[in-house]
Amino acid sequence: MEQIVSKNHLLRQIDAAIDFHKIYEFVGDLYCKDNDRPSIDPVVLFKIVLIQHIYGICSLRRTLEEINMNMAYRWFIGYPLNEQIPHFSTVSYNFKHRFNTASVEYISRWVLKAAADEGYLDTEAIFVDGTHIKASANLKKQARKAAPKEAKRYSHELFDEINKDREAHGKKPLDENSSGDNSGKPEMVEKTVSTTDPECGVFHKGEHKKVFAYEAHTACDKHNFILGVHVTPGNIHDSVAFDPLYDDICRHYPEHKIVAADSAYKTPWICKRIFESGRVLTSAYTRPKTKDGNHPWYTYVYDEYFDDVICPEYKALHYSTTNRDGYREYKSRSYLCADCPTKAMCTQNAKCEKTVTRHIWQRFVEMAEDVRHTPLYRDIYKLRQQKIERVFADAKEKHGMRYTQYRGMAQVTNWVSLNLLP
């Protein structure tokens, strides 16, 4: 077998570059030391799964069949021709019940550390995006379920800022425990849940077929090394899943200076978090969401000195209140709007009153918009298609990540982490 496997085979290169004996340190506590029952070598188990992901084999059963017939695969896991390879159910059981998410995380961090020690990582700029993975669940097997609306992670910080802003304008502070309807009960939302895999979510966007899916929110460096992965149901917005992923990036790579992400991440909170930390968010242009036939949004200009908004007819819209969502409301005077020559392009309100909203963290969004025009950051953003988009393309075309046969968040997270292993 040593003579049959070519010297430049990919698995030979991997075996020469990685010291797989390091795996024993990560999984040693998961095995019983005084049990005489023999177990499959954990290095062999990880090598089997590595073969599955490298060559995009759809299932463990098929992977073991291929290993049984392929000389290079047998050489890689150290099984000669006269030795029976492990049963696929044994490999599956170990990755489902023995090796947890922490074990897979240790392996990923270990490989990344080896790459960093050799000088391959370039973490000055981080590229962030998410990709959907079709779940192993039939869309017809679903149920409607009422669940409490999840609070945003930054809700307490935002609420404190809202009340400070209201007090600065002479308004009464809001009660955080009240939902606005004086009931005191959490807001409920109705969700479509799969009866096969309740942890996935419905995904439907553009021309995509409506399916149950998971989403892998991923960050990579300039050399396409995967720095972090966070898996969520397919109906979770990118901006909501950003925080746990970015926490990992800040913990392991605090030296990064630039975050490149698409317009879905250009929210007030994300812009505030990145710019306040001394880093820069470079993002895309956001198309204005102005109603056809109305004045463009940019014709309403914010006057910071007077804290007013100036309309296209040069009339002032004065501060009215700051709502629970963190938006300041600026309203016009109805007696001025009643005879306005462009009223039809401004408002159809029966009271002849125009309302313009502005988030209390809008200045950070404007900073991201200014950065977009800087040559350095503009060029870094253009690299997204060669970096994070290339990672997703390779994962789906070459490594079978268009859909998953695993069910449950934990199993899908392990599968995705091993699939995107650096």
Coordinates of C-alpha atoms in Angstrom, one line a residue:
M1 CA 0.0 0.0 0.0
E2 CA 2.9 2.3 0.7
Q3 CA 4.1 1.8 -2.8
I4 CA 0.6 2.1 -4.4
V5 CA -0.4 5.5 -2.9
S6 CA 1.4 8.2 -5.0
K7 CA 3.8 10.5 -3.3
N8 CA 1.9 13.6 -4.2
H9 CA -1.5 12.3 -3.1
L10 CA -3.6 14.9 -1.2
L11 CA -4.0 12.6 1.8
R12 CA -0.2 12.1 2.0
Q13 CA 0.2 15.9 2.1
I14 CA -2.4 16.2 4.9
D15 CA -0.8 13.3 6.9
A16 CA 2.6 15.0 6.6
A17 CA 1.3 18.4 7.6
I18 CA -0.8 17.4 10.6
D19 CA 0.2 15.6 13.8
F20 CA -3.0 13.6 14.4
H21 CA -1.7 12.3 17.7
K22 CA -2.7 15.6 19.2
I23 CA -6.3 14.4 19.0
Y24 CA -5.7 12.0 21.9
E25 CA -5.2 15.1 24.2
F26 CA -8.6 16.4 23.3
V27 CA -10.7 13.2 23.6
G28 CA -8.8 11.4 26.4
D29 CA -11.3 12.3 29.0
L30 CA -14.1 10.9 26.9
Y31 CA -12.8 7.3 27.2
C32 CA -12.8 4.9 30.1
K33 CA -9.3 4.0 31.2
D34 CA -10.0 0.7 33.2
N35 CA -12.4 -1.0 30.7
D36 CA -10.9 -3.9 28.8
R37 CA -13.4 -3.6 25.9
P38 CA -11.4 -2.4 22.8
S39 CA -12.5 0.8 21.1
I40 CA -11.9 2.3 17.7
D41 CA -8.9 4.6 17.7
P42 CA -10.3 8.2 17.9
V43 CA -7.7 9.3 15.3
V44 CA -9.2 6.8 12.9
L45 CA -12.7 8.1 13.5
F46 CA -11.7 11.7 12.8
K47 CA -9.8 10.6 9.7
I48 CA -12.8 8.8 8.4
V49 CA -15.0 11.9 8.8
L50 CA -12.2 14.0 7.3
I51 CA -12.3 11.8 4.2
Q52 CA -16.1 12.2 4.0
H53 CA -15.9 16.0 4.0
I54 CA -12.8 16.4 1.8
Y55 CA -14.3 14.3 -1.0
G56 CA -17.9 15.4 -0.5
I57 CA -19.3 12.0 0.2
C58 CA -23.0 12.3 1.2
S59 CA -23.2 9.8 4.0
L60 CA -21.0 7.8 6.5
R61 CA -22.3 4.5 5.1
R62 CA -21.1 5.5 1.6
T63 CA -17.9 6.8 3.1
L64 CA -17.0 3.5 4.7
E65 CA -17.9 1.6 1.5
E66 CA -15.4 3.9 -0.4
I67 CA -12.7 3.4 2.2
N68 CA -13.1 -0.3 2.0
M69 CA -12.3 -0.3 -1.7
N70 CA -9.9 2.7 -2.0
M71 CA -6.2 2.0 -1.3
A72 CA -5.4 5.6 -0.5
Y73 CA -8.2 5.9 2.0
R74 CA -7.1 2.6 3.7
W75 CA -3.5 3.9 3.9
F76 CA -4.7 7.2 5.4
I77 CA -6.6 5.5 8.3
G78 CA -3.9 2.8 8.8
Y79 CA -6.0 -0.2 7.9
P80 CA -4.3 -2.9 5.7
L81 CA -6.2 -4.9 3.2
N82 CA -6.7 -7.9 5.5
E83 CA -8.2 -5.8 8.3
Q84 CA -11.9 -5.1 8.5
I85 CA -12.7 -1.4 8.6
P86 CA -15.1 0.0 11.3
H87 CA -18.8 -0.2 10.8
F88 CA -20.5 3.0 9.8
S89 CA -22.8 2.8 12.8
T90 CA -19.8 2.9 15.2
V91 CA -18.5 6.1 13.6
S92 CA -22.0 7.6 13.7
Y93 CA -22.5 6.7 17.3
N94 CA -19.2 8.2 18.5
F95 CA -19.9 11.5 16.8
K96 CA -23.4 11.6 18.1
H97 CA -22.9 10.5 21.7
R98 CA -19.2 10.7 22.5
F99 CA -17.6 13.6 20.7
N100 CA -19.5 16.8 21.6
T101 CA -19.4 20.3 20.1
A102 CA -16.5 21.2 22.3
S103 CA -14.4 18.3 20.9
V104 CA -14.9 19.5 17.3
E105 CA -14.2 23.1 18.4
Y106 CA -10.9 22.0 19.9
I107 CA -9.9 20.3 16.7
S108 CA -10.7 23.4 14.6
R109 CA -8.8 25.7 17.0
W110 CA -5.9 23.4 17.0
V111 CA -5.6 23.4 13.2
L112 CA -6.0 27.2 13.1
K113 CA -3.3 27.6 15.7
A114 CA -1.0 25.4 13.6
A115 CA -1.7 27.6 10.6
A116 CA -1.1 30.7 12.6
D117 CA 2.2 29.4 13.9
E118 CA 3.3 28.9 10.3
G119 CA 2.3 32.4 9.4
Y120 CA -0.6 31.5 7.1
L121 CA -3.3 33.5 8.9
D122 CA -3.9 37.2 8.1
T123 CA -6.6 38.4 10.5
E124 CA -6.3 42.1 9.9
A125 CA -9.6 41.9 7.9
I126 CA -12.4 39.5 8.7
F127 CA -15.0 38.6 6.1
V128 CA -18.4 37.6 7.5
D129 CA -21.5 36.1 5.8
G130 CA -24.0 33.3 6.1
T131 CA -25.1 30.5 3.8
H132 CA -28.3 28.3 4.0
I133 CA -28.1 24.5 4.1
K134 CA -31.2 22.5 3.3
A135 CA -32.4 20.5 6.3
S136 CA -33.3 16.8 6.3
A137 CA -37.0 17.7 6.8
N138 CA -40.1 17.6 4.5
L139 CA -41.9 20.9 4.3
K140 CA -45.2 19.1 4.2
K141 CA -44.6 17.8 7.8
Q142 CA -45.1 21.0 9.7
A143 CA -47.1 22.6 12.5
R144 CA -47.9 26.1 13.7
K145 CA -46.6 26.9 17.1
A146 CA -46.9 30.0 19.3
A147 CA -43.7 31.0 21.0
P148 CA -42.6 34.1 23.0
K149 CA -40.7 36.6 20.9
E150 CA -37.0 36.5 21.6
A151 CA -35.5 39.6 23.1
K152 CA -32.6 41.2 21.2
R153 CA -29.3 40.8 22.9
Y154 CA -28.7 44.5 23.1
S155 CA -32.2 45.3 24.3
H156 CA -31.2 46.5 27.8
E157 CA -28.4 48.8 26.4
L158 CA -30.8 50.1 23.8
F159 CA -33.6 50.7 26.4
D160 CA -31.2 52.7 28.6
E161 CA -30.2 54.8 25.6
I162 CA -33.9 55.4 24.7
N163 CA -34.7 56.6 28.2
K164 CA -31.7 58.9 28.3
D165 CA -32.7 60.3 25.0
R166 CA -36.3 60.8 26.2
E167 CA -35.2 62.5 29.4
A168 CA -32.9 64.8 27.4
H169 CA -36.0 65.9 25.4
G170 CA -38.2 66.3 28.5
K171 CA -40.2 63.0 28.0
K172 CA -41.2 60.5 30.6
P173 CA -39.0 57.4 30.6
L174 CA -40.5 54.1 29.4
D175 CA -41.0 51.0 31.5
E176 CA -38.8 48.2 30.2
N177 CA -41.0 45.4 31.7
S178 CA -44.1 46.7 29.8
S179 CA -44.6 45.6 26.2
G180 CA -46.5 48.7 25.4
D181 CA -49.9 47.1 25.7
N182 CA -49.9 47.3 29.5
S183 CA -50.5 43.6 29.8
G184 CA -47.1 42.8 31.2
K185 CA -47.0 39.5 29.2
P186 CA -44.2 38.7 26.7
E187 CA -45.1 39.3 23.0
M188 CA -46.1 36.0 21.3
V189 CA -45.3 35.1 17.7
E190 CA -46.5 32.2 15.6
K191 CA -43.9 30.1 13.9
T192 CA -43.9 27.2 11.4
V193 CA -42.1 24.3 13.0
S194 CA -41.0 21.0 11.3
T195 CA -42.3 17.9 13.1
T196 CA -39.3 16.0 11.7
D197 CA -36.6 18.4 12.9
P198 CA -38.0 21.1 15.2
E199 CA -34.7 23.0 15.4
C200 CA -34.5 24.0 11.8
G201 CA -36.4 27.0 10.3
V202 CA -38.3 27.9 7.1
F203 CA -36.2 29.6 4.5
H204 CA -37.6 31.4 1.5
K205 CA -35.8 34.2 -0.4
G206 CA -36.0 35.4 -3.9
E207 CA -36.1 32.6 -6.4
H208 CA -35.2 30.0 -3.8
K209 CA -37.7 27.2 -3.2
K210 CA -39.3 27.4 0.2
V211 CA -37.6 24.8 2.4
F212 CA -36.7 23.9 6.0
A213 CA -33.0 24.9 6.4
Y214 CA -30.2 25.8 8.7
E215 CA -27.8 28.7 8.2
A216 CA -24.1 28.6 8.8
H217 CA -22.9 32.1 9.8
T218 CA -19.2 32.1 9.0
A219 CA -16.1 34.3 9.3
C220 CA -12.9 33.9 7.3
D221 CA -9.6 35.7 6.9
K222 CA -7.8 37.0 3.8
H223 CA -6.4 33.5 3.0
N224 CA -9.9 31.8 3.3
F225 CA -9.2 30.1 6.6
I226 CA -12.4 29.7 8.5
L227 CA -12.1 31.5 11.8
G228 CA -15.5 30.9 13.3
V229 CA -18.9 29.3 12.6
H230 CA -22.3 29.8 14.2
V231 CA -25.2 27.6 13.1
T232 CA -28.8 28.8 13.5
P233 CA -32.2 27.9 12.1
G234 CA -32.8 29.1 8.5
N235 CA -35.3 31.8 9.5
I236 CA -32.8 33.8 11.7
H237 CA -31.6 37.0 10.1
D238 CA -27.9 37.5 9.6
S239 CA -27.8 40.5 11.8
V240 CA -29.3 38.6 14.7
A241 CA -26.8 35.8 14.5
F242 CA -23.8 38.2 14.2
D243 CA -23.2 38.7 17.9
P244 CA -22.4 35.1 19.0
L245 CA -20.2 34.7 15.9
Y246 CA -18.4 38.1 16.5
D247 CA -17.9 37.2 20.2
D248 CA -15.8 34.2 19.1
I249 CA -13.8 36.4 16.7
C250 CA -13.1 39.0 19.3
R251 CA -12.1 36.4 21.8
H252 CA -9.7 34.5 19.6
Y253 CA -8.5 37.3 17.2
P254 CA -8.8 40.6 19.0
E255 CA -6.1 42.1 16.7
H256 CA -8.5 42.3 13.7
K257 CA -9.2 45.9 12.5
I258 CA -11.7 45.6 9.7
V259 CA -14.9 43.7 9.3
A260 CA -16.2 43.2 5.7
A261 CA -19.9 42.2 5.5
D262 CA -22.9 42.7 3.2
S263 CA -25.7 45.2 3.8
A264 CA -27.7 42.8 5.9
Y265 CA -25.2 43.5 8.7
K266 CA -25.3 47.3 8.4
T267 CA -27.7 47.7 11.3
P268 CA -27.4 50.5 14.0
W269 CA -26.3 48.0 16.7
I270 CA -23.7 46.2 14.6
C271 CA -22.3 49.5 13.4
K272 CA -22.2 50.9 16.9
R273 CA -20.5 47.8 18.3
I274 CA -17.7 47.7 15.7
F275 CA -17.0 51.4 15.5
E276 CA -17.0 51.9 19.2
S277 CA -14.4 49.1 19.6
G278 CA -12.0 51.1 17.4
R279 CA -12.6 48.9 14.4
V280 CA -14.1 49.6 10.9
L281 CA -17.1 48.0 9.2
T282 CA -16.9 48.1 5.4
S283 CA -20.2 47.2 3.8
A284 CA -22.3 47.6 0.6
Y285 CA -24.6 50.3 -0.6
T286 CA -28.1 50.0 0.7
R287 CA -30.8 50.7 -1.8
P288 CA -33.3 53.4 -0.5
K289 CA -36.7 52.0 0.4
T290 CA -38.7 55.0 -0.8
K291 CA -42.2 54.7 -2.1
D292 CA -42.4 55.3 -5.9
G293 CA -43.5 58.8 -6.7
N294 CA -42.4 60.2 -3.3
H295 CA -39.5 62.5 -2.4
P296 CA -36.2 60.5 -2.1
W297 CA -35.2 59.8 1.5
Y298 CA -32.0 61.9 1.2
T299 CA -34.0 65.1 0.6
Y300 CA -35.0 65.0 4.2
V301 CA -31.9 66.4 5.9
Y302 CA -31.2 66.1 9.6
D303 CA -30.1 69.3 11.3
E304 CA -27.9 68.2 14.2
Y305 CA -27.7 71.7 15.7
F306 CA -31.4 72.3 16.1
D307 CA -32.3 68.6 16.3
D308 CA -34.8 68.9 13.5
V309 CA -35.3 67.4 10.0
I310 CA -35.6 69.7 7.1
C311 CA -38.0 68.6 4.4
P312 CA -37.6 69.2 0.6
E313 CA -39.7 72.4 0.9
Y314 CA -37.3 73.7 3.6
K315 CA -39.8 73.3 6.4
A316 CA -38.7 72.0 9.8
L317 CA -40.0 68.7 11.2
H318 CA -39.7 68.9 15.0
Y319 CA -38.9 66.2 17.5
S320 CA -42.0 64.4 18.8
T321 CA -40.9 61.4 20.8
T322 CA -38.4 58.4 20.9
N323 CA -40.3 55.1 20.5
R324 CA -39.5 51.7 22.0
D325 CA -37.6 50.6 18.9
G326 CA -35.0 53.4 19.4
Y327 CA -36.3 55.7 16.7
R328 CA -36.7 59.4 17.2
E329 CA -39.9 60.6 15.5
Y330 CA -39.9 64.0 13.8
K331 CA -43.3 65.4 12.8
S332 CA -44.3 68.3 10.6
R333 CA -46.9 71.0 11.4
S334 CA -50.2 70.2 9.7
Y335 CA -51.0 73.8 9.0
L336 CA -47.8 74.1 7.0
C337 CA -48.3 70.9 5.1
A338 CA -51.9 71.6 4.2
D339 CA -51.0 74.0 1.4
C340 CA -47.6 72.4 0.4
P341 CA -47.3 72.2 -3.4
T342 CA -45.6 68.8 -3.2
K343 CA -47.8 67.3 -0.4
A344 CA -48.7 64.3 -2.6
M345 CA -45.1 63.4 -2.9
C346 CA -44.6 63.6 0.8
T347 CA -47.6 62.3 2.8
Q348 CA -51.1 60.9 2.3
N349 CA -51.8 61.4 6.0
A350 CA -55.4 62.6 6.7
K351 CA -54.0 65.1 9.2
C352 CA -51.5 66.5 6.6
E353 CA -48.7 65.4 8.9
K354 CA -45.4 63.9 7.8
T355 CA -43.3 61.7 10.2
V356 CA -39.6 61.0 9.7
T357 CA -37.8 58.6 11.9
R358 CA -34.1 58.5 12.8
H359 CA -32.4 55.8 15.0
I360 CA -30.6 57.1 18.1
W361 CA -27.5 55.2 16.8
Q362 CA -27.9 56.4 13.2
R363 CA -24.6 58.2 13.4
F364 CA -22.7 54.9 13.4
V365 CA -24.6 53.8 10.3
E366 CA -23.5 57.1 8.6
M367 CA -19.9 56.3 9.6
A368 CA -20.2 52.9 7.8
E369 CA -21.7 54.8 4.8
D370 CA -18.7 57.2 4.8
V371 CA -16.2 54.3 5.0
R372 CA -17.7 52.8 1.9
H373 CA -16.3 55.6 -0.2
T374 CA -12.7 55.2 1.1
P375 CA -10.5 53.4 -1.5
L376 CA -8.9 51.1 1.1
Y377 CA -12.1 49.8 2.6
R378 CA -13.9 49.8 -0.7
D379 CA -11.2 47.5 -2.1
I380 CA -11.4 45.2 0.9
Y381 CA -15.1 44.8 0.5
K382 CA -14.7 43.9 -3.1
L383 CA -12.6 40.9 -2.0
R384 CA -15.7 39.3 -0.4
Q385 CA -16.5 37.3 -3.5
Q386 CA -13.0 35.9 -3.6
K387 CA -13.0 35.1 0.2
I388 CA -16.1 34.2 2.1
E389 CA -18.2 33.7 -1.1
R390 CA -15.5 31.4 -2.4
V391 CA -15.5 29.4 0.8
F392 CA -19.3 28.8 0.5
A393 CA -19.0 27.9 -3.2
D394 CA -16.2 25.3 -2.5
A395 CA -18.1 23.9 0.5
K396 CA -21.3 23.3 -1.6
E397 CA -19.7 22.3 -4.9
K398 CA -16.9 20.1 -3.6
H399 CA -17.8 19.1 -0.1
G400 CA -21.5 18.4 -0.3
M401 CA -22.8 21.2 2.0
R402 CA -25.9 22.1 -0.1
Y403 CA -28.0 19.9 2.3
T404 CA -27.4 17.9 5.4
Q405 CA -28.6 14.5 6.4
Y406 CA -28.2 15.3 10.1
R407 CA -30.9 16.5 12.4
G408 CA -30.8 18.7 15.4
M409 CA -28.7 21.8 16.1
A410 CA -25.8 20.0 17.8
Q411 CA -25.3 17.4 15.1
V412 CA -25.6 19.9 12.3
T413 CA -23.1 22.3 14.1
N414 CA -20.6 19.5 14.4
W415 CA -21.1 18.5 10.7
V416 CA -20.7 22.1 9.5
S417 CA -17.6 22.7 11.7
L418 CA -15.9 19.6 10.3
N419 CA -17.0 20.5 6.8
L420 CA -15.4 23.9 7.0
L421 CA -12.4 22.7 8.9
P422 CA -9.4 24.9 7.9

